[in-house]
């Protein structure tokens, strides 16, 4: 019989650095050429695990999988992880499957804090599978990104309404998510969402028929092509009598920040989809321009 | 509340107070356009009511912690500067205020202490304004907040030149002029109490929503007032739940209306700016 494990505190640290004297990858984009990267430090404690497969992709981008044993986060788990990407290299942080957050009936909340540090001229893509908060889960997630004006960031954070087979529809107790982005120690983005029923309205009522909710940040001088690609599709003005897709809403904002005279631009995209099939359309628009740089599609055969 | 304070409050919350609120629909126009005027009009009260409550909850969970923090900081500024009487007309920045203070006959040591505190408190307001900018990730929300804040500041500076000097100078130093920061600071400067400040802000949101519904021909004026009354009944509970939150807890509660609001610029025709 399946027995849940007890809540635990797990920690992880991984550092990726460019190989000295390594050859530079040739890319279409001049800003996005990276040295071959190696993992120079990796440590983790149960139940958290950083997995770095040797042959996950082609090219110089280092793929890192963050996992937790037991298939998900047990109520009361506290996970704290740090990913550091040194100057001049590229890394992808993904997951092997959705992050499941189990109920918190016997504990306060499940916490996951991830810190990312991106070096000069580097690229970090955080493209995990969706988070699924089960019924009565109480999840508190914080992601903090420290970057430089020349760093590049693609950060996707998305979630599913629950276990569809059990008719769970936004049935968790609470989902608190905070994403903070600092450039040269100056806070430029703080995106906080706190989904919980209120006496006036439940989360499921507020979400109507939408099952998937996602947020994406694209920032950095080498990612203009991705921001322009997404803005070209989703910021386009509607024509007269254009119908609105009732199963997929995507909104996008161009972003521009000035930090110590350096201009950092990109875009901020959010979407709501009625099912995974519709969400996959947006995810593919995000990942397809990146496949060459990443050396593969992290969502291949998943969507 | 004395009659003068009440009359001032009525003026500040009146729809004729030119903060430009009439061009912002808070996402309601997008909601109506997206789901169709006819659909929303079909007396599908539940659907419309859910959208209205979502907007109220989002406005409260995001704005009230910011307003409260700005109010408290501005109140401390007022307490610090009760004494000197300086000619406000030439005050353009903190620096002008320092010159003004030095021209008064107060002992210099006490001026120094007060000035350091004033700079610290002004910096706190600037920090809140920058935080609000960082938290307004959607360009439509950021634009609306900054525009309304600037308009509210300009009107307040013009109407209440005898408002506390420190508040006046602090308002002039804000880099982005986000609405909740200006709102909290001005209400503190005018001596309104905190509960009144928070409740009146939520009243302003409710009033804008009803005006939007009437302008979009979703409901008539009488029906609009009935809906407003229902929404007003929810406000005390919403304020109570959000007023204890600290600045860093400002957040979004119901993403649907917020995502829809961000589509405003993509519509072929539109009546509102945001």
PDB file of N, CA and C in Angstrom, chain A residues 47-131:
ATOM      1  N   UNK A  47      14.291  15.471   0.230  1.00  0.00           N
ATOM      2  CA  UNK A  47      13.806  14.749  -0.950  1.00  0.00           C
ATOM      3  C   UNK A  47      14.094  15.469  -2.276  1.00  0.00           C
ATOM      4  N   UNK A  48      14.912  16.523  -2.210  1.00  0.00           N
ATOM      5  CA  UNK A  48      15.157  17.275  -3.438  1.00  0.00           C
ATOM      6  C   UNK A  48      16.360  16.706  -4.186  1.00  0.00           C
ATOM      7  N   UNK A  49      16.358  16.859  -5.493  1.00  0.00           N
ATOM      8  CA  UNK A  49      17.438  16.284  -6.293  1.00  0.00           C
ATOM      9  C   UNK A  49      17.642  17.105  -7.574  1.00  0.00           C
ATOM     10  N   UNK A  50      18.912  17.408  -7.877  1.00  0.00           N
ATOM     11  CA  UNK A  50      19.236  18.010  -9.171  1.00  0.00           C
ATOM     12  C   UNK A  50      19.789  16.909 -10.070  1.00  0.00           C
ATOM     13  N   UNK A  51      19.153  16.694 -11.174  1.00  0.00           N
ATOM     14  CA  UNK A  51      19.604  15.653 -12.096  1.00  0.00           C
ATOM     15  C   UNK A  51      20.171  16.337 -13.344  1.00  0.00           C
ATOM     16  N   UNK A  52      21.406  15.970 -13.733  1.00  0.00           N
ATOM     17  CA  UNK A  52      22.016  16.580 -14.927  1.00  0.00           C
ATOM     18  C   UNK A  52      22.355  15.469 -15.924  1.00  0.00           C
ATOM     19  N   UNK A  53      21.443  15.175 -16.843  1.00  0.00           N
ATOM     20  CA  UNK A  53      21.719  14.106 -17.805  1.00  0.00           C
ATOM     21  C   UNK A  53      22.817  14.518 -18.792  1.00  0.00           C
ATOM     22  N   UNK A  54      23.632  13.552 -19.173  1.00  0.00           N
ATOM     23  CA  UNK A  54      24.767  13.878 -20.040  1.00  0.00           C
ATOM     24  C   UNK A  54      24.329  14.096 -21.482  1.00  0.00           C
ATOM     25  N   UNK A  55      23.342  13.303 -21.911  1.00  0.00           N
ATOM     26  CA  UNK A  55      22.979  13.350 -23.338  1.00  0.00           C
ATOM     27  C   UNK A  55      21.525  13.805 -23.548  1.00  0.00           C
ATOM     28  N   UNK A  56      21.101  14.799 -22.811  1.00  0.00           N
ATOM     29  CA  UNK A  56      19.712  15.253 -22.934  1.00  0.00           C
ATOM     30  C   UNK A  56      19.497  16.079 -24.198  1.00  0.00           C
ATOM     31  N   UNK A  57      20.549  16.742 -24.659  1.00  0.00           N
ATOM     32  CA  UNK A  57      20.384  17.679 -25.777  1.00  0.00           C
ATOM     33  C   UNK A  57      21.674  17.773 -26.569  1.00  0.00           C
ATOM     34  N   UNK A  58      21.589  18.474 -27.663  1.00  0.00           N
ATOM     35  CA  UNK A  58      22.806  18.750 -28.418  1.00  0.00           C
ATOM     36  C   UNK A  58      23.213  20.196 -28.136  1.00  0.00           C
ATOM     37  N   UNK A  59      24.433  20.543 -28.396  1.00  0.00           N
ATOM     38  CA  UNK A  59      24.850  21.934 -28.220  1.00  0.00           C
ATOM     39  C   UNK A  59      25.445  22.195 -26.844  1.00  0.00           C
ATOM     40  N   UNK A  60      25.595  23.500 -26.555  1.00  0.00           N
ATOM     41  CA  UNK A  60      26.346  23.902 -25.364  1.00  0.00           C
ATOM     42  C   UNK A  60      25.476  24.202 -24.145  1.00  0.00           C
ATOM     43  N   UNK A  61      24.185  24.215 -24.317  1.00  0.00           N
ATOM     44  CA  UNK A  61      23.299  24.537 -23.187  1.00  0.00           C
ATOM     45  C   UNK A  61      23.255  23.349 -22.215  1.00  0.00           C
ATOM     46  N   UNK A  62      23.384  23.627 -20.936  1.00  0.00           N
ATOM     47  CA  UNK A  62      23.359  22.552 -19.936  1.00  0.00           C
ATOM     48  C   UNK A  62      21.929  22.379 -19.411  1.00  0.00           C
ATOM     49  N   UNK A  63      21.428  21.147 -19.543  1.00  0.00           N
ATOM     50  CA  UNK A  63      20.063  20.883 -19.069  1.00  0.00           C
ATOM     51  C   UNK A  63      20.109  20.353 -17.636  1.00  0.00           C
ATOM     52  N   UNK A  64      19.291  20.939 -16.811  1.00  0.00           N
ATOM     53  CA  UNK A  64      19.240  20.547 -15.392  1.00  0.00           C
ATOM     54  C   UNK A  64      17.786  20.207 -15.052  1.00  0.00           C
ATOM     55  N   UNK A  65      17.595  19.070 -14.416  1.00  0.00           N
ATOM     56  CA  UNK A  65      16.233  18.713 -14.002  1.00  0.00           C
ATOM     57  C   UNK A  65      16.140  18.812 -12.479  1.00  0.00           C
ATOM     58  N   UNK A  66      15.149  19.544 -12.001  1.00  0.00           N
ATOM     59  CA  UNK A  66      14.924  19.555 -10.554  1.00  0.00           C
ATOM     60  C   UNK A  66      13.801  18.558 -10.258  1.00  0.00           C
ATOM     61  N   UNK A  67      14.039  17.707  -9.292  1.00  0.00           N
ATOM     62  CA  UNK A  67      13.081  16.637  -8.990  1.00  0.00           C
ATOM     63  C   UNK A  67      12.881  16.552  -7.478  1.00  0.00           C
ATOM     64  N   UNK A  68      11.797  15.922  -7.104  1.00  0.00           N
ATOM     65  CA  UNK A  68      11.691  15.583  -5.681  1.00  0.00           C
ATOM     66  C   UNK A  68      11.183  14.156  -5.552  1.00  0.00           C
ATOM     67  N   UNK A  69      11.824  13.405  -4.690  1.00  0.00           N
ATOM     68  CA  UNK A  69      11.463  12.001  -4.513  1.00  0.00           C
ATOM     69  C   UNK A  69      10.051  11.888  -3.935  1.00  0.00           C
ATOM     70  N   UNK A  70       9.410  10.809  -4.248  1.00  0.00           N
ATOM     71  CA  UNK A  70       8.056  10.587  -3.755  1.00  0.00           C
ATOM     72  C   UNK A  70       7.017  11.107  -4.735  1.00  0.00           C
ATOM     73  N   UNK A  71       7.478  11.601  -5.857  1.00  0.00           N
ATOM     74  CA  UNK A  71       6.548  12.022  -6.900  1.00  0.00           C
ATOM     75  C   UNK A  71       5.984  13.409  -6.713  1.00  0.00           C
ATOM     76  N   UNK A  72       6.321  14.070  -5.635  1.00  0.00           N
ATOM     77  CA  UNK A  72       5.801  15.427  -5.463  1.00  0.00           C
ATOM     78  C   UNK A  72       6.168  15.977  -4.102  1.00  0.00           C
ATOM     79  N   UNK A  73       5.542  17.078  -3.762  1.00  0.00           N
ATOM     80  CA  UNK A  73       5.841  17.725  -2.489  1.00  0.00           C
ATOM     81  C   UNK A  73       4.753  17.356  -1.479  1.00  0.00           C
ATOM     82  N   UNK A  74       5.174  16.678  -0.424  1.00  0.00           N
ATOM     83  CA  UNK A  74       4.240  16.287   0.631  1.00  0.00           C
ATOM     84  C   UNK A  74       3.896  17.515   1.464  1.00  0.00           C
ATOM     85  N   UNK A  75       2.691  17.556   1.983  1.00  0.00           N
ATOM     86  CA  UNK A  75       2.252  18.686   2.804  1.00  0.00           C
ATOM     87  C   UNK A  75       3.268  18.975   3.901  1.00  0.00           C
ATOM     88  N   UNK A  76       3.761  20.174   3.979  1.00  0.00           N
ATOM     89  CA  UNK A  76       4.733  20.545   5.005  1.00  0.00           C
ATOM     90  C   UNK A  76       6.172  20.510   4.534  1.00  0.00           C
ATOM     91  N   UNK A  77       6.438  19.982   3.348  1.00  0.00           N
ATOM     92  CA  UNK A  77       7.802  19.975   2.804  1.00  0.00           C
ATOM     93  C   UNK A  77       8.326  21.407   2.659  1.00  0.00           C
ATOM     94  N   UNK A  78       9.614  21.556   2.883  1.00  0.00           N
ATOM     95  CA  UNK A  78      10.246  22.860   2.640  1.00  0.00           C
ATOM     96  C   UNK A  78      11.439  22.629   1.722  1.00  0.00           C
ATOM     97  N   UNK A  79      11.373  23.173   0.551  1.00  0.00           N
ATOM     98  CA  UNK A  79      12.437  22.985  -0.434  1.00  0.00           C
ATOM     99  C   UNK A  79      13.116  24.324  -0.684  1.00  0.00           C
ATOM    100  N   UNK A  80      14.421  24.304  -0.697  1.00  0.00           N
ATOM    101  CA  UNK A  80      15.161  25.528  -0.989  1.00  0.00           C
ATOM    102  C   UNK A  80      16.288  25.182  -1.964  1.00  0.00           C
ATOM    103  N   UNK A  81      16.279  25.802  -3.121  1.00  0.00           N
ATOM    104  CA  UNK A  81      17.267  25.439  -4.136  1.00  0.00           C
ATOM    105  C   UNK A  81      17.892  26.686  -4.754  1.00  0.00           C
ATOM    106  N   UNK A  82      19.126  26.540  -5.183  1.00  0.00           N
ATOM    107  CA  UNK A  82      19.834  27.652  -5.833  1.00  0.00           C
ATOM    108  C   UNK A  82      20.458  27.158  -7.134  1.00  0.00           C
ATOM    109  N   UNK A  83      20.265  27.930  -8.179  1.00  0.00           N
ATOM    110  CA  UNK A  83      20.874  27.607  -9.466  1.00  0.00           C
ATOM    111  C   UNK A  83      21.746  28.799  -9.861  1.00  0.00           C
ATOM    112  N   UNK A  84      23.025  28.536 -10.086  1.00  0.00           N
ATOM    113  CA  UNK A  84      23.922  29.635 -10.456  1.00  0.00           C
ATOM    114  C   UNK A  84      24.496  29.349 -11.838  1.00  0.00           C
ATOM    115  N   UNK A  85      24.340  30.312 -12.722  1.00  0.00           N
ATOM    116  CA  UNK A  85      24.868  30.156 -14.075  1.00  0.00           C
ATOM    117  C   UNK A  85      25.981  31.190 -14.254  1.00  0.00           C
ATOM    118  N   UNK A  86      27.181  30.709 -14.457  1.00  0.00           N
ATOM    119  CA  UNK A  86      28.331  31.606 -14.584  1.00  0.00           C
ATOM    120  C   UNK A  86      28.292  32.412 -15.876  1.00  0.00           C
ATOM    121  N   UNK A  87      29.248  33.334 -16.052  1.00  0.00           N
ATOM    122  CA  UNK A  87      29.252  34.189 -17.245  1.00  0.00           C
ATOM    123  C   UNK A  87      29.458  33.394 -18.540  1.00  0.00           C
ATOM    124  N   UNK A  88      28.770  33.828 -19.566  1.00  0.00           N
ATOM    125  CA  UNK A  88      29.003  33.293 -20.910  1.00  0.00           C
ATOM    126  C   UNK A  88      28.493  31.897 -21.183  1.00  0.00           C
ATOM    127  N   UNK A  89      27.584  31.400 -20.381  1.00  0.00           N
ATOM    128  CA  UNK A  89      27.054  30.055 -20.685  1.00  0.00           C
ATOM    129  C   UNK A  89      25.527  30.021 -20.593  1.00  0.00           C
ATOM    130  N   UNK A  90      24.978  28.884 -21.010  1.00  0.00           N
ATOM    131  CA  UNK A  90      23.517  28.760 -21.064  1.00  0.00           C
ATOM    132  C   UNK A  90      23.066  27.534 -20.286  1.00  0.00           C
ATOM    133  N   UNK A  91      21.930  27.654 -19.617  1.00  0.00           N
ATOM    134  CA  UNK A  91      21.399  26.513 -18.867  1.00  0.00           C
ATOM    135  C   UNK A  91      19.880  26.500 -18.966  1.00  0.00           C
ATOM    136  N   UNK A  92      19.359  25.293 -18.932  1.00  0.00           N
ATOM    137  CA  UNK A  92      17.903  25.118 -18.899  1.00  0.00           C
ATOM    138  C   UNK A  92      17.561  24.392 -17.605  1.00  0.00           C
ATOM    139  N   UNK A  93      16.582  24.909 -16.885  1.00  0.00           N
ATOM    140  CA  UNK A  93      16.089  24.210 -15.700  1.00  0.00           C
ATOM    141  C   UNK A  93      14.686  23.731 -16.020  1.00  0.00           C
ATOM    142  N   UNK A  94      14.494  22.429 -15.925  1.00  0.00           N
ATOM    143  CA  UNK A  94      13.173  21.883 -16.243  1.00  0.00           C
ATOM    144  C   UNK A  94      12.811  20.795 -15.234  1.00  0.00           C
ATOM    145  N   UNK A  95      11.718  20.118 -15.479  1.00  0.00           N
ATOM    146  CA  UNK A  95      11.299  19.018 -14.613  1.00  0.00           C
ATOM    147  C   UNK A  95      10.987  17.816 -15.494  1.00  0.00           C
ATOM    148  N   UNK A  96      10.968  16.633 -14.898  1.00  0.00           N
ATOM    149  CA  UNK A  96      10.658  15.452 -15.699  1.00  0.00           C
ATOM    150  C   UNK A  96       9.157  15.290 -15.885  1.00  0.00           C
ATOM    151  N   UNK A  97       8.417  15.779 -14.923  1.00  0.00           N
ATOM    152  CA  UNK A  97       6.948  15.710 -14.988  1.00  0.00           C
ATOM    153  C   UNK A  97       6.395  16.838 -14.132  1.00  0.00           C
ATOM    154  N   UNK A  98       5.064  16.903 -14.049  1.00  0.00           N
ATOM    155  CA  UNK A  98       4.454  18.005 -13.296  1.00  0.00           C
ATOM    156  C   UNK A  98       4.865  17.941 -11.828  1.00  0.00           C
ATOM    157  N   UNK A  99       4.966  19.115 -11.198  1.00  0.00           N
ATOM    158  CA  UNK A  99       5.260  19.169  -9.764  1.00  0.00           C
ATOM    159  C   UNK A  99       3.950  19.032  -9.005  1.00  0.00           C
ATOM    160  N   UNK A 100       3.795  17.918  -8.305  1.00  0.00           N
ATOM    161  CA  UNK A 100       2.535  17.686  -7.585  1.00  0.00           C
ATOM    162  C   UNK A 100       2.666  18.200  -6.155  1.00  0.00           C
ATOM    163  N   UNK A 101       1.666  18.893  -5.710  1.00  0.00           N
ATOM    164  CA  UNK A 101       1.677  19.387  -4.326  1.00  0.00           C
ATOM    165  C   UNK A 101       0.513  18.720  -3.610  1.00  0.00           C
ATOM    166  N   UNK A 102       0.840  17.836  -2.654  1.00  0.00           N
ATOM    167  CA  UNK A 102      -0.205  17.082  -1.963  1.00  0.00           C
ATOM    168  C   UNK A 102      -0.896  17.934  -0.897  1.00  0.00           C
ATOM    169  N   UNK A 103      -1.978  17.368  -0.370  1.00  0.00           N
ATOM    170  CA  UNK A 103      -2.800  18.110   0.613  1.00  0.00           C
ATOM    171  C   UNK A 103      -1.987  18.515   1.847  1.00  0.00           C
ATOM    172  N   UNK A 104      -2.479  19.534   2.525  1.00  0.00           N
ATOM    173  CA  UNK A 104      -1.808  20.009   3.740  1.00  0.00           C
ATOM    174  C   UNK A 104      -2.753  19.858   4.926  1.00  0.00           C
ATOM    175  N   UNK A 105      -3.473  18.745   4.969  1.00  0.00           N
ATOM    176  CA  UNK A 105      -4.449  18.576   6.044  1.00  0.00           C
ATOM    177  C   UNK A 105      -3.787  18.420   7.411  1.00  0.00           C
ATOM    178  N   UNK A 106      -2.530  17.936   7.428  1.00  0.00           N
ATOM    179  CA  UNK A 106      -1.860  17.717   8.714  1.00  0.00           C
ATOM    180  C   UNK A 106      -0.646  18.627   8.880  1.00  0.00           C
ATOM    181  N   UNK A 107      -0.582  19.649   8.076  1.00  0.00           N
ATOM    182  CA  UNK A 107       0.579  20.547   8.184  1.00  0.00           C
ATOM    183  C   UNK A 107       0.172  21.938   7.710  1.00  0.00           C
ATOM    184  N   UNK A 108       1.017  22.899   8.003  1.00  0.00           N
ATOM    185  CA  UNK A 108       0.697  24.284   7.649  1.00  0.00           C
ATOM    186  C   UNK A 108       0.709  24.536   6.151  1.00  0.00           C
ATOM    187  N   UNK A 109       1.891  24.544   5.594  1.00  0.00           N
ATOM    188  CA  UNK A 109       2.005  24.810   4.162  1.00  0.00           C
ATOM    189  C   UNK A 109       3.241  24.131   3.580  1.00  0.00           C
ATOM    190  N   UNK A 110       3.235  23.960   2.292  1.00  0.00           N
ATOM    191  CA  UNK A 110       4.381  23.418   1.578  1.00  0.00           C
ATOM    192  C   UNK A 110       5.109  24.602   0.948  1.00  0.00           C
ATOM    193  N   UNK A 111       6.419  24.652   1.158  1.00  0.00           N
ATOM    194  CA  UNK A 111       7.153  25.828   0.685  1.00  0.00           C
ATOM    195  C   UNK A 111       8.257  25.423  -0.282  1.00  0.00           C
ATOM    196  N   UNK A 112       8.371  26.161  -1.336  1.00  0.00           N
ATOM    197  CA  UNK A 112       9.476  25.933  -2.270  1.00  0.00           C
ATOM    198  C   UNK A 112      10.088  27.280  -2.652  1.00  0.00           C
ATOM    199  N   UNK A 113      11.348  27.443  -2.360  1.00  0.00           N
ATOM    200  CA  UNK A 113      12.036  28.699  -2.684  1.00  0.00           C
ATOM    201  C   UNK A 113      13.190  28.386  -3.626  1.00  0.00           C
ATOM    202  N   UNK A 114      13.227  29.046  -4.746  1.00  0.00           N
ATOM    203  CA  UNK A 114      14.311  28.821  -5.700  1.00  0.00           C
ATOM    204  C   UNK A 114      14.973  30.154  -6.026  1.00  0.00           C
ATOM    205  N   UNK A 115      16.297  30.160  -5.952  1.00  0.00           N
ATOM    206  CA  UNK A 115      17.055  31.373  -6.305  1.00  0.00           C
ATOM    207  C   UNK A 115      17.861  31.088  -7.561  1.00  0.00           C
ATOM    208  N   UNK A 116      17.849  32.016  -8.452  1.00  0.00           N
ATOM    209  CA  UNK A 116      18.622  31.888  -9.687  1.00  0.00           C
ATOM    210  C   UNK A 116      19.611  33.048  -9.760  1.00  0.00           C
ATOM    211  N   UNK A 117      20.806  32.749 -10.185  1.00  0.00           N
ATOM    212  CA  UNK A 117      21.806  33.799 -10.372  1.00  0.00           C
ATOM    213  C   UNK A 117      22.364  33.648 -11.784  1.00  0.00           C
ATOM    214  N   UNK A 118      22.217  34.682 -12.587  1.00  0.00           N
ATOM    215  CA  UNK A 118      22.651  34.589 -13.985  1.00  0.00           C
ATOM    216  C   UNK A 118      23.815  35.535 -14.219  1.00  0.00           C
ATOM    217  N   UNK A 119      24.913  34.985 -14.718  1.00  0.00           N
ATOM    218  CA  UNK A 119      26.126  35.777 -14.940  1.00  0.00           C
ATOM    219  C   UNK A 119      26.040  36.643 -16.190  1.00  0.00           C
ATOM    220  N   UNK A 120      27.101  37.424 -16.413  1.00  0.00           N
ATOM    221  CA  UNK A 120      27.168  38.327 -17.569  1.00  0.00           C
ATOM    222  C   UNK A 120      27.063  37.556 -18.884  1.00  0.00           C
ATOM    223  N   UNK A 121      26.186  38.012 -19.735  1.00  0.00           N
ATOM    224  CA  UNK A 121      26.048  37.424 -21.066  1.00  0.00           C
ATOM    225  C   UNK A 121      25.501  36.000 -21.087  1.00  0.00           C
ATOM    226  N   UNK A 122      24.986  35.543 -19.974  1.00  0.00           N
ATOM    227  CA  UNK A 122      24.474  34.164 -19.904  1.00  0.00           C
ATOM    228  C   UNK A 122      22.987  34.098 -20.184  1.00  0.00           C
ATOM    229  N   UNK A 123      22.531  32.863 -20.370  1.00  0.00           N
ATOM    230  CA  UNK A 123      21.097  32.637 -20.591  1.00  0.00           C
ATOM    231  C   UNK A 123      20.622  31.572 -19.613  1.00  0.00           C
ATOM    232  N   UNK A 124      19.524  31.873 -18.952  1.00  0.00           N
ATOM    233  CA  UNK A 124      18.878  30.857 -18.121  1.00  0.00           C
ATOM    234  C   UNK A 124      17.429  30.718 -18.580  1.00  0.00           C
ATOM    235  N   UNK A 125      17.047  29.503 -18.938  1.00  0.00           N
ATOM    236  CA  UNK A 125      15.656  29.230 -19.289  1.00  0.00           C
ATOM    237  C   UNK A 125      15.063  28.335 -18.212  1.00  0.00           C
ATOM    238  N   UNK A 126      14.032  28.809 -17.568  1.00  0.00           N
ATOM    239  CA  UNK A 126      13.330  27.989 -16.572  1.00  0.00           C
ATOM    240  C   UNK A 126      12.025  27.569 -17.228  1.00  0.00           C
ATOM    241  N   UNK A 127      11.976  26.337 -17.675  1.00  0.00           N
ATOM    242  CA  UNK A 127      10.803  25.864 -18.420  1.00  0.00           C
ATOM    243  C   UNK A 127      10.312  24.545 -17.809  1.00  0.00           C
ATOM    244  N   UNK A 128       9.691  24.637 -16.653  1.00  0.00           N
ATOM    245  CA  UNK A 128       9.251  23.406 -15.990  1.00  0.00           C
ATOM    246  C   UNK A 128       7.898  22.941 -16.517  1.00  0.00           C
ATOM    247  N   UNK A 129       7.500  21.728 -16.118  1.00  0.00           N
ATOM    248  CA  UNK A 129       6.127  21.304 -16.385  1.00  0.00           C
ATOM    249  C   UNK A 129       5.217  22.037 -15.400  1.00  0.00           C
ATOM    250  N   UNK A 130       3.926  21.921 -15.631  1.00  0.00           N
ATOM    251  CA  UNK A 130       2.980  22.672 -14.799  1.00  0.00           C
ATOM    252  C   UNK A 130       2.978  22.148 -13.358  1.00  0.00           C
ATOM    253  N   UNK A 131       2.697  23.058 -12.437  1.00  0.00           N
ATOM    254  CA  UNK A 131       2.511  22.664 -11.038  1.00  0.00           C
ATOM    255  C   UNK A 131       1.057  22.235 -10.872  1.00  0.00           C
TER     256      UNK A 131
END
